[in-house]
Coordinates of C-alpha atoms and ligand atoms in Angstrom, one line a residue:
M1 CA 0.0 0.0 -0.1
T2 CA 1.3 3.4 -0.9
S3 CA 1.0 6.5 1.4
T4 CA -0.5 9.5 -0.2
S5 CA -2.5 12.5 1.0
H6 CA -5.0 12.1 -1.8
D7 CA -8.4 10.8 -1.4
R8 CA -8.1 7.1 -2.2
L9 CA -10.3 4.6 -4.1
L10 CA -9.9 1.0 -3.5
I11 CA -10.5 -1.5 -6.4
I12 CA -10.9 -5.0 -5.2
D13 CA -9.8 -7.2 -8.0
F14 CA -11.8 -10.5 -8.5
G15 CA -9.6 -11.5 -11.5
S16 CA -11.3 -9.7 -14.5
Q17 CA -9.1 -9.4 -17.6
V18 CA -10.0 -5.7 -17.7
T19 CA -9.5 -4.7 -14.0
Q20 CA -6.6 -2.4 -15.1
L21 CA -8.9 -0.4 -17.3
I22 CA -11.0 0.6 -14.3
A23 CA -7.9 2.2 -12.9
R24 CA -7.1 3.9 -16.2
R25 CA -10.5 5.5 -16.4
L26 CA -10.3 6.7 -12.7
R27 CA -6.8 8.1 -13.3
E28 CA -8.2 10.0 -16.3
L29 CA -10.5 11.6 -13.8
S30 CA -7.7 12.7 -11.6
V31 CA -8.7 10.2 -8.9
Y32 CA -6.1 8.3 -7.1
C33 CA -6.8 4.5 -6.9
E34 CA -5.1 1.3 -6.2
I35 CA -5.9 -2.3 -7.4
H36 CA -5.6 -5.1 -4.9
P37 CA -6.4 -8.8 -5.3
Y38 CA -9.3 -9.9 -3.2
Q39 CA -7.2 -12.5 -1.3
L40 CA -5.3 -9.6 0.3
V41 CA -8.1 -7.4 1.1
T42 CA -9.0 -8.3 4.6
D43 CA -11.2 -6.2 7.1
D44 CA -8.1 -4.7 8.5
F45 CA -6.7 -3.9 5.1
V46 CA -9.9 -1.9 4.2
R47 CA -9.8 0.0 7.5
D48 CA -6.1 0.9 7.0
F49 CA -6.6 1.9 3.4
A50 CA -9.4 4.2 4.5
P51 CA -11.0 4.4 1.0
K52 CA -13.3 7.2 0.0
A53 CA -15.1 4.7 -2.3
I54 CA -14.7 1.0 -3.3
I55 CA -15.2 -0.8 -6.6
F56 CA -15.6 -4.5 -6.9
S57 CA -14.2 -5.7 -10.3
G58 CA -15.5 -8.4 -12.5
G59 CA -14.1 -11.8 -12.4
P60 CA -14.4 -15.3 -14.0
D61 CA -15.7 -17.2 -11.0
S62 CA -19.4 -18.0 -10.0
V63 CA -20.8 -16.8 -6.6
M64 CA -22.7 -20.0 -6.7
R65 CA -19.5 -22.0 -6.3
E66 CA -18.5 -22.8 -2.7
G67 CA -15.4 -20.9 -1.8
S68 CA -15.7 -18.4 -4.6
P69 CA -14.1 -14.9 -4.0
R70 CA -15.8 -12.4 -1.6
P71 CA -15.1 -9.0 -0.4
P72 CA -14.5 -8.5 3.4
K73 CA -17.4 -7.4 5.6
A74 CA -15.6 -4.2 6.3
A75 CA -16.0 -3.1 2.7
Y76 CA -19.8 -2.8 3.2
E77 CA -19.4 -1.4 6.7
A78 CA -17.0 1.3 5.6
G79 CA -19.9 3.8 5.0
V80 CA -18.5 4.7 1.5
P81 CA -20.0 4.3 -1.9
I82 CA -19.4 1.0 -3.6
L83 CA -19.7 0.2 -7.3
G84 CA -20.0 -3.5 -8.3
I85 CA -19.2 -4.6 -11.8
C86 CA -20.4 -7.8 -13.3
Y87 CA -19.1 -10.5 -10.9
G88 CA -18.8 -7.5 -8.5
Q89 CA -22.6 -6.9 -8.9
Q90 CA -23.3 -10.6 -8.3
V91 CA -21.3 -10.9 -5.2
M92 CA -22.9 -7.7 -3.9
M93 CA -26.4 -9.0 -4.5
H94 CA -25.5 -12.4 -3.0
D95 CA -23.9 -10.9 0.1
L96 CA -26.7 -8.4 0.8
G97 CA -29.6 -10.9 0.4
G98 CA -30.4 -11.1 -3.3
R99 CA -30.2 -14.2 -5.5
V100 CA -27.8 -15.1 -8.4
E101 CA -28.7 -17.8 -10.9
A102 CA -26.1 -20.0 -12.5
G103 CA -25.3 -19.8 -16.2
E104 CA -27.0 -23.1 -17.2
N105 CA -30.6 -21.9 -16.7
A106 CA -29.9 -18.2 -17.3
T107 CA -29.4 -16.1 -20.2
A108 CA -25.7 -15.8 -20.7
E109 CA -24.8 -12.5 -22.6
F110 CA -21.5 -11.8 -24.2
G111 CA -20.6 -8.8 -26.3
R112 CA -22.6 -5.7 -27.3
A113 CA -26.0 -5.1 -25.6
Y114 CA -28.3 -2.1 -25.2
V115 CA -29.5 -0.9 -21.8
T116 CA -32.7 1.1 -21.6
P117 CA -33.7 3.2 -18.6
E118 CA -36.5 2.7 -16.0
E119 CA -38.8 5.5 -14.8
A120 CA -36.7 6.4 -11.6
K121 CA -33.8 8.7 -12.0
L122 CA -30.4 8.1 -10.5
P123 CA -27.5 10.7 -10.3
L124 CA -25.1 7.9 -11.3
L125 CA -26.8 8.0 -14.7
E126 CA -26.6 11.7 -15.4
G127 CA -25.6 12.1 -19.0
W128 CA -26.8 8.7 -19.9
F129 CA -29.7 7.6 -22.2
G130 CA -29.6 10.8 -24.2
E131 CA -30.4 8.7 -27.2
G132 CA -32.9 6.6 -25.3
R133 CA -30.6 3.6 -24.8
E134 CA -26.9 3.1 -24.1
Q135 CA -24.6 0.5 -25.8
V136 CA -22.8 -1.5 -23.1
W137 CA -20.4 -4.5 -23.1
M138 CA -21.7 -7.6 -21.3
S139 CA -19.7 -10.6 -20.5
H140 CA -21.5 -12.9 -18.0
G141 CA -22.7 -16.4 -17.6
D142 CA -24.5 -16.1 -14.3
H143 CA -27.0 -13.4 -13.7
V144 CA -28.8 -11.7 -10.8
A145 CA -32.3 -13.3 -10.4
E146 CA -33.4 -11.2 -7.4
I147 CA -32.0 -8.0 -6.2
A148 CA -31.1 -7.4 -2.5
P149 CA -33.5 -5.6 -0.3
G150 CA -33.1 -1.8 -0.5
F151 CA -32.0 -2.0 -4.2
E152 CA -34.0 -0.7 -7.2
V153 CA -33.7 -1.2 -10.9
F154 CA -32.6 1.7 -13.1
G155 CA -31.7 0.0 -16.4
T156 CA -32.5 -3.2 -18.2
S157 CA -31.2 -5.2 -21.2
P158 CA -32.8 -8.1 -22.9
G159 CA -30.4 -10.6 -21.3
A160 CA -30.1 -8.7 -17.9
P161 CA -33.3 -7.5 -16.4
F162 CA -31.0 -6.0 -13.6
A163 CA -28.4 -4.4 -15.7
I164 CA -28.2 -1.3 -13.5
T165 CA -29.3 -1.5 -9.8
A166 CA -28.7 0.8 -6.8
D167 CA -29.4 1.2 -3.2
A168 CA -29.4 5.0 -3.4
A169 CA -29.6 5.4 0.4
R170 CA -26.4 3.5 1.0
N171 CA -24.7 4.7 -2.2
F172 CA -24.3 1.1 -3.4
Y173 CA -24.4 0.7 -7.1
A174 CA -24.2 -2.5 -9.1
V175 CA -24.1 -3.0 -12.9
Q176 CA -24.0 -6.2 -14.9
F177 CA -21.9 -4.7 -17.8
H178 CA -18.3 -3.4 -18.0
P179 CA -18.3 0.4 -18.1
E180 CA -14.5 0.5 -18.2
V181 CA -14.2 -1.0 -21.7
H182 CA -14.1 0.9 -24.9
H183 CA -17.2 -1.0 -26.2
T184 CA -19.3 0.9 -23.5
P185 CA -18.8 4.2 -25.2
N186 CA -20.4 6.2 -22.4
G187 CA -18.7 4.2 -19.6
A188 CA -16.4 7.0 -18.5
K189 CA -19.3 9.2 -17.7
L190 CA -20.6 6.6 -15.3
Y191 CA -17.3 6.5 -13.4
E192 CA -17.3 10.3 -13.4
N193 CA -20.7 10.4 -11.7
F194 CA -19.7 7.7 -9.3
V195 CA -16.6 9.5 -8.0
R196 CA -18.4 12.8 -7.9
A197 CA -21.1 11.2 -5.7
A198 CA -18.3 9.9 -3.6
G199 CA -16.9 13.4 -3.1
F200 CA -13.5 13.0 -4.9
K201 CA -11.9 16.3 -5.6
G202 CA -10.0 15.1 -8.7
D203 CA -6.7 16.3 -7.3
W204 CA -4.5 13.6 -8.6
T205 CA -2.6 15.8 -11.1
M206 CA 1.0 15.4 -12.4
G207 CA 2.0 18.7 -10.7
A208 CA 0.7 17.4 -7.4
Y209 CA 2.4 14.1 -7.9
R210 CA 5.7 15.7 -8.7
E211 CA 5.8 17.6 -5.5
E212 CA 4.7 14.6 -3.4
A213 CA 7.1 12.3 -5.1
V214 CA 10.0 14.6 -4.5
A215 CA 9.2 14.9 -0.8
R216 CA 8.9 11.1 -0.6
I217 CA 12.2 10.5 -2.2
R218 CA 13.9 12.9 0.1
E219 CA 12.5 11.2 3.1
Q220 CA 13.4 7.8 1.9
V221 CA 16.9 8.7 0.7
G222 CA 18.0 11.1 3.4
D223 CA 21.6 12.2 2.7
K224 CA 22.6 8.9 1.1
Q225 CA 23.8 8.4 -2.5
V226 CA 21.6 6.8 -5.2
I227 CA 22.6 5.1 -8.4
C228 CA 20.5 4.6 -11.4
A229 CA 20.9 2.6 -14.6
L230 CA 20.0 5.1 -17.3
S231 CA 19.0 3.5 -20.6
G232 CA 17.7 6.6 -22.3
G233 CA 14.2 5.0 -22.4
V234 CA 11.3 6.9 -21.1
D235 CA 11.0 5.2 -17.8
S236 CA 14.6 5.4 -16.6
S237 CA 14.9 9.0 -18.1
V238 CA 11.9 10.2 -16.2
A239 CA 12.9 8.4 -13.0
A240 CA 16.4 10.1 -13.3
A241 CA 15.0 13.6 -13.9
L242 CA 12.6 13.2 -10.9
L243 CA 15.3 11.9 -8.6
H244 CA 17.6 14.8 -9.7
E245 CA 15.0 17.3 -8.8
A246 CA 14.7 15.6 -5.4
I247 CA 18.3 14.9 -4.4
G248 CA 20.5 16.7 -6.9
D249 CA 24.1 15.6 -6.6
Q250 CA 23.3 12.6 -4.5
L251 CA 22.3 10.8 -7.8
T252 CA 24.8 9.3 -10.2
C253 CA 23.5 7.6 -13.4
V254 CA 25.3 4.9 -15.2
F255 CA 24.7 4.8 -18.9
V256 CA 26.0 1.4 -20.2
D257 CA 27.1 1.6 -23.8
H258 CA 27.2 -1.9 -25.0
G259 CA 27.9 -1.0 -28.6
L260 CA 24.5 -2.1 -29.6
L261 CA 22.9 1.3 -29.6
R262 CA 21.3 3.2 -32.4
L263 CA 23.0 5.9 -34.5
D264 CA 24.1 8.9 -32.2
E265 CA 22.1 7.4 -29.3
A266 CA 24.9 7.6 -26.7
K267 CA 25.7 11.1 -27.8
E268 CA 22.1 12.2 -27.4
V269 CA 21.4 10.5 -24.1
V270 CA 24.6 11.6 -22.4
G271 CA 24.5 15.0 -24.1
M272 CA 21.1 15.7 -22.8
F273 CA 21.4 14.4 -19.2
R274 CA 24.9 15.4 -18.4
D275 CA 25.4 18.6 -20.5
H276 CA 21.9 19.9 -20.7
M277 CA 20.3 18.8 -17.4
N278 CA 23.6 18.7 -15.4
L279 CA 23.1 15.2 -14.0
S280 CA 26.1 13.2 -13.0
V281 CA 26.3 10.6 -15.6
I282 CA 29.0 7.9 -16.0
H283 CA 29.2 6.9 -19.7
A284 CA 30.4 3.4 -19.3
E285 CA 32.1 2.7 -22.7
E286 CA 32.2 -1.1 -22.8
Q287 CA 31.6 -1.7 -26.5
E288 CA 34.7 -3.9 -26.8
L289 CA 33.7 -6.1 -23.9
F290 CA 30.1 -6.8 -25.1
L291 CA 31.0 -7.2 -28.8
G292 CA 34.0 -9.3 -27.9
E293 CA 31.9 -11.8 -25.8
L294 CA 29.3 -11.9 -28.5
E295 CA 31.6 -12.8 -31.3
G296 CA 30.7 -16.0 -33.0
Q297 CA 27.4 -16.3 -31.1
S298 CA 24.3 -16.8 -33.1
D299 CA 21.7 -18.4 -30.7
P300 CA 19.2 -15.8 -29.6
E301 CA 18.9 -16.9 -26.0
T302 CA 22.7 -17.2 -25.6
K303 CA 23.1 -13.7 -27.0
R304 CA 20.5 -12.4 -24.5
K305 CA 22.1 -14.1 -21.6
I306 CA 25.6 -12.9 -22.4
I307 CA 24.3 -9.3 -22.7
G308 CA 22.2 -9.5 -19.5
K309 CA 25.1 -11.0 -17.5
L310 CA 27.7 -8.5 -18.8
F311 CA 25.3 -5.6 -18.2
I312 CA 25.0 -6.5 -14.5
D313 CA 28.8 -7.0 -14.2
V314 CA 29.5 -3.7 -15.8
F315 CA 26.9 -1.8 -13.9
Q316 CA 28.2 -3.2 -10.7
K317 CA 31.8 -2.3 -11.6
Y318 CA 30.9 1.4 -12.0
A319 CA 28.4 1.5 -9.2
N320 CA 31.2 0.2 -6.8
E321 CA 33.2 3.2 -7.6
I322 CA 30.4 5.5 -6.2
E323 CA 31.2 6.0 -2.7
G324 CA 28.4 5.5 -0.1
A325 CA 25.8 4.3 -2.6
E326 CA 22.9 2.8 -0.6
F327 CA 20.1 3.0 -3.1
L328 CA 19.4 1.7 -6.6
A329 CA 16.7 3.7 -8.5
Q330 CA 14.4 1.8 -11.0
G331 CA 11.8 3.0 -13.4
T332 CA 9.3 0.3 -12.3
L333 CA 5.8 1.1 -13.4
Y334 CA 2.3 0.3 -11.9
P335 CA 1.4 -2.4 -14.3
D336 CA 4.6 -4.2 -13.2
V337 CA 3.6 -4.2 -9.6
I338 CA 0.0 -5.0 -9.7
E339 CA -0.4 -8.5 -8.2
S340 CA -3.0 -9.8 -10.7
V341 CA -5.3 -12.5 -9.6
S342 CA -4.3 -15.6 -11.6
F343 CA -6.9 -18.3 -11.9
S344 CA -4.9 -20.4 -14.4
G345 CA -1.9 -20.9 -12.2
G346 CA 1.2 -22.6 -13.3
P347 CA 4.3 -21.1 -14.7
S348 CA 4.1 -19.5 -18.1
V349 CA 6.5 -20.3 -20.9
T350 CA 9.6 -18.3 -21.3
I351 CA 9.5 -16.9 -24.8
K352 CA 12.5 -14.6 -24.4
S353 CA 14.6 -13.9 -21.4
H354 CA 14.2 -10.3 -20.8
H355 CA 17.1 -8.2 -19.9
N356 CA 16.8 -6.0 -16.8
V357 CA 18.7 -5.3 -13.6
G358 CA 16.4 -7.5 -11.5
G359 CA 18.2 -9.2 -8.8
L360 CA 20.9 -6.5 -8.6
P361 CA 19.7 -4.9 -5.3
E362 CA 20.1 -8.0 -3.2
K363 CA 23.4 -8.9 -4.8
M364 CA 24.9 -5.4 -4.2
G365 CA 23.2 -4.9 -0.8
L366 CA 21.3 -1.9 -2.1
K367 CA 17.8 -0.7 -1.2
L368 CA 15.4 0.2 -4.0
V369 CA 14.0 3.6 -5.0
E370 CA 11.0 3.2 -7.4
P371 CA 9.5 6.7 -7.9
L372 CA 7.2 5.7 -10.7
R373 CA 5.6 2.7 -9.0
E374 CA 2.2 4.3 -9.0
L375 CA 2.1 5.4 -12.5
F376 CA 0.9 4.1 -15.9
K377 CA 3.0 4.6 -19.0
D378 CA 1.2 7.6 -20.2
E379 CA 1.3 9.2 -16.8
V380 CA 5.1 8.8 -16.8
R381 CA 5.1 10.6 -20.1
A382 CA 3.1 13.4 -18.6
L383 CA 5.4 13.6 -15.7
G384 CA 8.3 13.8 -18.1
H385 CA 6.6 16.8 -19.7
E386 CA 6.1 18.3 -16.3
L387 CA 9.8 17.9 -15.5
G388 CA 10.8 19.6 -18.7
L389 CA 12.1 16.6 -20.8
P390 CA 11.8 17.4 -24.5
A391 CA 8.7 16.1 -26.2
H392 CA 10.6 14.1 -28.8
F393 CA 12.5 12.3 -26.1
I394 CA 9.4 11.4 -24.1
G395 CA 7.6 10.1 -27.2
R396 CA 10.4 7.9 -28.4
H397 CA 9.5 4.3 -29.3
P398 CA 10.5 1.7 -26.8
F399 CA 14.1 0.2 -27.3
P400 CA 15.0 -3.1 -25.8
G401 CA 17.8 -3.5 -23.3
P402 CA 19.8 -5.9 -25.6
G403 CA 19.5 -3.3 -28.3
L404 CA 20.5 -4.0 -31.9
A405 CA 21.7 -7.5 -30.9
I406 CA 18.2 -8.8 -31.3
R407 CA 17.7 -7.0 -34.6
C408 CA 20.7 -8.7 -36.0
P409 CA 19.5 -12.3 -36.2
G410 CA 22.4 -14.8 -36.1
E411 CA 26.0 -13.7 -35.6
I412 CA 26.6 -10.1 -34.8
T413 CA 29.4 -8.3 -36.7
R414 CA 30.6 -4.7 -36.4
E415 CA 30.0 -4.4 -40.1
K416 CA 26.4 -5.5 -39.8
L417 CA 25.8 -3.2 -36.9
E418 CA 27.1 -0.3 -38.8
I419 CA 24.9 -1.0 -41.8
L420 CA 21.9 -1.6 -39.5
R421 CA 22.4 1.8 -37.7
K422 CA 22.4 3.6 -41.0
A423 CA 19.4 1.8 -42.4
D424 CA 17.4 2.3 -39.2
A425 CA 18.2 6.1 -39.1
V426 CA 16.9 6.4 -42.7
Y427 CA 13.7 4.5 -41.9
I428 CA 12.9 6.5 -38.7
D429 CA 13.7 9.7 -40.6
Q430 CA 11.2 8.6 -43.3
I431 CA 8.5 7.8 -40.7
R432 CA 9.1 11.2 -39.0
K433 CA 9.0 13.1 -42.2
H434 CA 5.6 11.5 -43.1
G435 CA 4.2 12.4 -39.7
L436 CA 3.6 8.7 -38.8
Y437 CA 6.0 8.3 -35.8
D438 CA 3.3 8.9 -33.1
D439 CA 0.8 6.6 -34.7
I440 CA 3.3 3.7 -34.4
W441 CA 4.2 1.9 -31.2
Q442 CA 7.6 0.8 -32.4
A443 CA 9.6 0.8 -35.6
F444 CA 12.9 -0.5 -36.5
V445 CA 15.0 -2.3 -39.1
A446 CA 16.4 -5.8 -38.7
I447 CA 19.4 -6.8 -40.8
L448 CA 19.0 -10.4 -42.1
P449 CA 21.7 -13.0 -42.1
V450 CA 21.5 -13.4 -45.9
R451 CA 23.1 -11.8 -48.8
T452 CA 21.1 -11.5 -52.1
V453 CA 22.1 -10.6 -55.6
G454 CA 21.1 -7.3 -57.1
V455 CA 22.1 -5.0 -59.8
M456 CA 23.0 -1.3 -59.4
G457 CA 24.1 0.8 -62.4
D458 CA 25.7 -1.8 -64.6
G459 CA 27.2 -3.8 -61.9
R460 CA 26.2 -6.9 -59.9
T461 CA 25.7 -6.4 -56.1
Y462 CA 25.8 -9.1 -53.5
D463 CA 24.7 -7.4 -50.2
Y464 CA 22.6 -7.9 -47.2
A465 CA 18.7 -7.9 -47.2
C466 CA 17.0 -6.0 -44.4
A467 CA 13.4 -6.1 -43.0
L468 CA 11.5 -3.1 -41.9
R469 CA 9.2 -3.6 -38.8
A470 CA 6.5 -1.2 -37.6
V471 CA 3.7 -2.2 -35.2
T472 CA 0.7 -0.8 -33.4
S473 CA 0.2 -2.0 -29.8
V474 CA -1.1 -0.8 -26.4
D475 CA 1.4 -2.6 -24.2
G476 CA 3.7 -4.7 -26.4
M477 CA 1.9 -7.8 -25.4
T478 CA 0.0 -8.1 -28.6
A479 CA 0.7 -6.2 -31.8
D480 CA -0.4 -5.7 -35.4
Y481 CA 1.8 -4.6 -38.3
Y482 CA 1.4 -1.0 -39.4
P483 CA -0.4 -0.6 -42.8
F484 CA 2.0 1.7 -44.5
S485 CA 1.0 2.8 -48.0
H486 CA 2.9 1.1 -50.9
D487 CA 4.2 4.6 -51.9
F488 CA 5.8 5.0 -48.5
L489 CA 7.3 1.6 -48.6
G490 CA 8.6 2.0 -52.1
E491 CA 10.1 5.4 -51.3
T492 CA 11.7 4.1 -48.1
A493 CA 13.2 1.1 -49.8
T494 CA 14.7 3.3 -52.5
R495 CA 16.2 5.6 -49.9
I496 CA 17.8 2.8 -47.9
I497 CA 19.3 1.1 -50.9
N498 CA 20.6 4.4 -52.2
E499 CA 21.9 5.8 -49.0
V500 CA 23.2 2.7 -47.2
K501 CA 26.0 0.9 -48.6
G502 CA 25.7 -2.9 -47.9
I503 CA 22.0 -3.3 -48.4
N504 CA 20.5 -4.1 -51.7
R505 CA 17.1 -5.5 -50.8
V506 CA 14.4 -4.3 -48.5
T507 CA 11.3 -6.3 -47.3
Y508 CA 8.4 -5.4 -45.0
D509 CA 7.5 -7.7 -42.1
I510 CA 3.7 -8.1 -41.9
T511 CA 3.6 -10.6 -39.0
S512 CA 1.3 -9.7 -36.1
K513 CA 2.0 -10.7 -32.5
P514 CA 1.0 -13.5 -31.9
P515 CA 2.1 -15.5 -33.8
G516 CA 5.2 -13.4 -34.2
T517 CA 7.0 -11.3 -31.6
I518 CA 7.8 -7.7 -32.2
E519 CA 11.5 -8.1 -32.2
W520 CA 13.2 -10.6 -34.4
E521 CA 14.9 -12.5 -31.6
Ligands
XMP601 P1 8.7 -8.9 -28.1 O1 9.8 -9.1 -29.1 O2 8.9 -9.9 -27.0 O3 8.8 -7.4 -27.5 O4 7.3 -9.0 -28.9 C1 7.8 -6.8 -26.7 C2 8.4 -5.5 -26.4 O5 9.5 -5.7 -25.3 C3 10.7 -5.1 -25.8 N1 11.7 -6.0 -25.5 C4 12.5 -5.8 -24.5 N2 12.6 -4.8 -23.6 N3 14.4 -5.9 -22.5 C5 13.7 -4.8 -22.7 O6 13.8 -3.8 -22.0 C6 14.4 -6.9 -23.4 O7 15.1 -7.9 -23.3 C7 13.4 -6.9 -24.4 N4 13.0 -7.8 -25.4 C8 12.0 -7.3 -26.0 C9 10.4 -5.1 -27.3 O8 11.3 -4.0 -27.9 C10 8.9 -4.6 -27.4 O9 8.7 -3.3 -27.2

C-alpha cells in the first residue's frame, strides 16, 4: 500500500481481464486509486486503506461456487459508496440478500447489448440515455435473479433485467456490464458520476504528484547516495529527472554503452542528461567487452544471456566506484507491480529472457527507490513533460535492453551493426517526415543474415537484405503490423538502398503478435 495524502479509491480485483482499465478510467478523472487482489483485502486492510469509495471488479468465478471470492465485511461497513461490476454486482447481491442464478438456466450474454432506462432517476446515470438507450459491453454467464433488499432497478437489457441497480440510500451501485471498456462508449461518464457522488476532488494531477514524489524521495533517501541505470528509455529517463530534482548531486546515473545502440544514441542521451540537465552521468564505454563476448554467437537466447550478465557485471563495476551508494533507482511502473489474480496458475513459458537489472539490489546490498511505481506509462510521459524533458525524447518508441543485438538475427558483426544503424536512421527519418511516428508503437530495421544478388548501375551487387518492422500496440503484449501505403514503402526502400552501402534488398514484415514477436529475436 502506498501512502498518499490524496483521497483514495480501492479497487478489489476479482480477476477480470480488464481490471486495469478501471484504474485507467479513474486516473483519467484525476482520482487516485489502487488495485488489490481480493485475497489480500481483509477487514483490517480496508480499515487501514481508508478508501473514499470502493469498486468490486468483474471476475471469472461464479458466486454459486462454494469458496468463490468475496469482499470482506468491512467493505460494506465502511460507509462509503461501492460500485460492483459484473461479478462485483453478483457478489454484492449475493452478500446483501439477493439471489444469483447459475449460467445453465440463465441467459448468458457476451458482447454488445443495449440498456434502456427505467422510470426512476439516478444521479449515477446523469448524461446517460440521451439517445434513449446506451450501448454496453456484457460478459456474463450467471446473472442476478433477485435483487437485494433496498435495491432498485434503473436499467435493463434483454439478457439482464437487472443491468443497473442501486441502493441510493447507502450509495451502493451494481451493474451487470463493464463500463470500463471501450465498447461501453459512455462508460467513462458513469465513473465520473460515481466519483463525484463519492466526493472526490480530482486532485491527482501530475503537478501534485511531482511535489509529493520529490518529498517522498527525500524522506526515503536522506543524505545517502543513489545510483540509477540510465538507458535513455522513457521510464529510466523520467525516474532520473525526478530523482535529480529531489536529491541533486546525490544521484549518479550509469549509462552502459554496449555497442548495440542506435546511431548517435549515446551522444544524445549523455548530451542531454549530463550537459543539458547537469546530472552526474557515467558513460560506461564497454563496447569492446560486449562485442568481444558476443563474437561467434548466433543463438538468440545465448546472446540475450551474455548481454544480461555483462550488463550486470559492468553496472556493478561502475556502481562500486560511487562511494556511499545505498540505493538503486528503478523505473518500475504500476502495471509491473499489480499483483494480478491468476486463476490459471502454473508457470508461463519463457519466450525470451528479458534483460533488466532485476536481482541486482540483493546482490549489491542496495535498497530500491522506485519513484514511478504508482504510474501508468502515459502518466510517466505526462510527468516527463512536467519535468521539462523534451517532447521528442518522451515520445520515443521503446528500445529493448539488448539493443541492436536482437535486430541482427544470427551472428553479430561490427560491419552488420554499422549497416543496421544507418538503415534504421533512414527508416525512422522517413517515418518522422511522413508524420507517422506517433501513430506507431515501435518501428525499426532488422538486418537479415542473408546476402542476395542485385544490380545497381551496370554492376552486380551481393549485399545484405533487411526487414522493416512497424507495429501498433497498447502494451507490447499483442501487436499488429502498421499498414503503410505502398508509396511510403517504395520510397523508403529506394532511400535505404541508395543511402546505405551494404544493403540491396528491403522487405516489410507483416507478421502480427502473436504469432510473431515484435523483435526478431
Ligand atoms: P517482443 O519481441 O517480446 O517485444 O514481442 C515486446 C516489447 O518488449 C521489448 N523487448 C525488451 N525490452 N528488454 C527490454 O527492456 C528486453 O530484453 C526486451 N526484449 C523485447 C520489445 O522491444 C517490445 O517493445
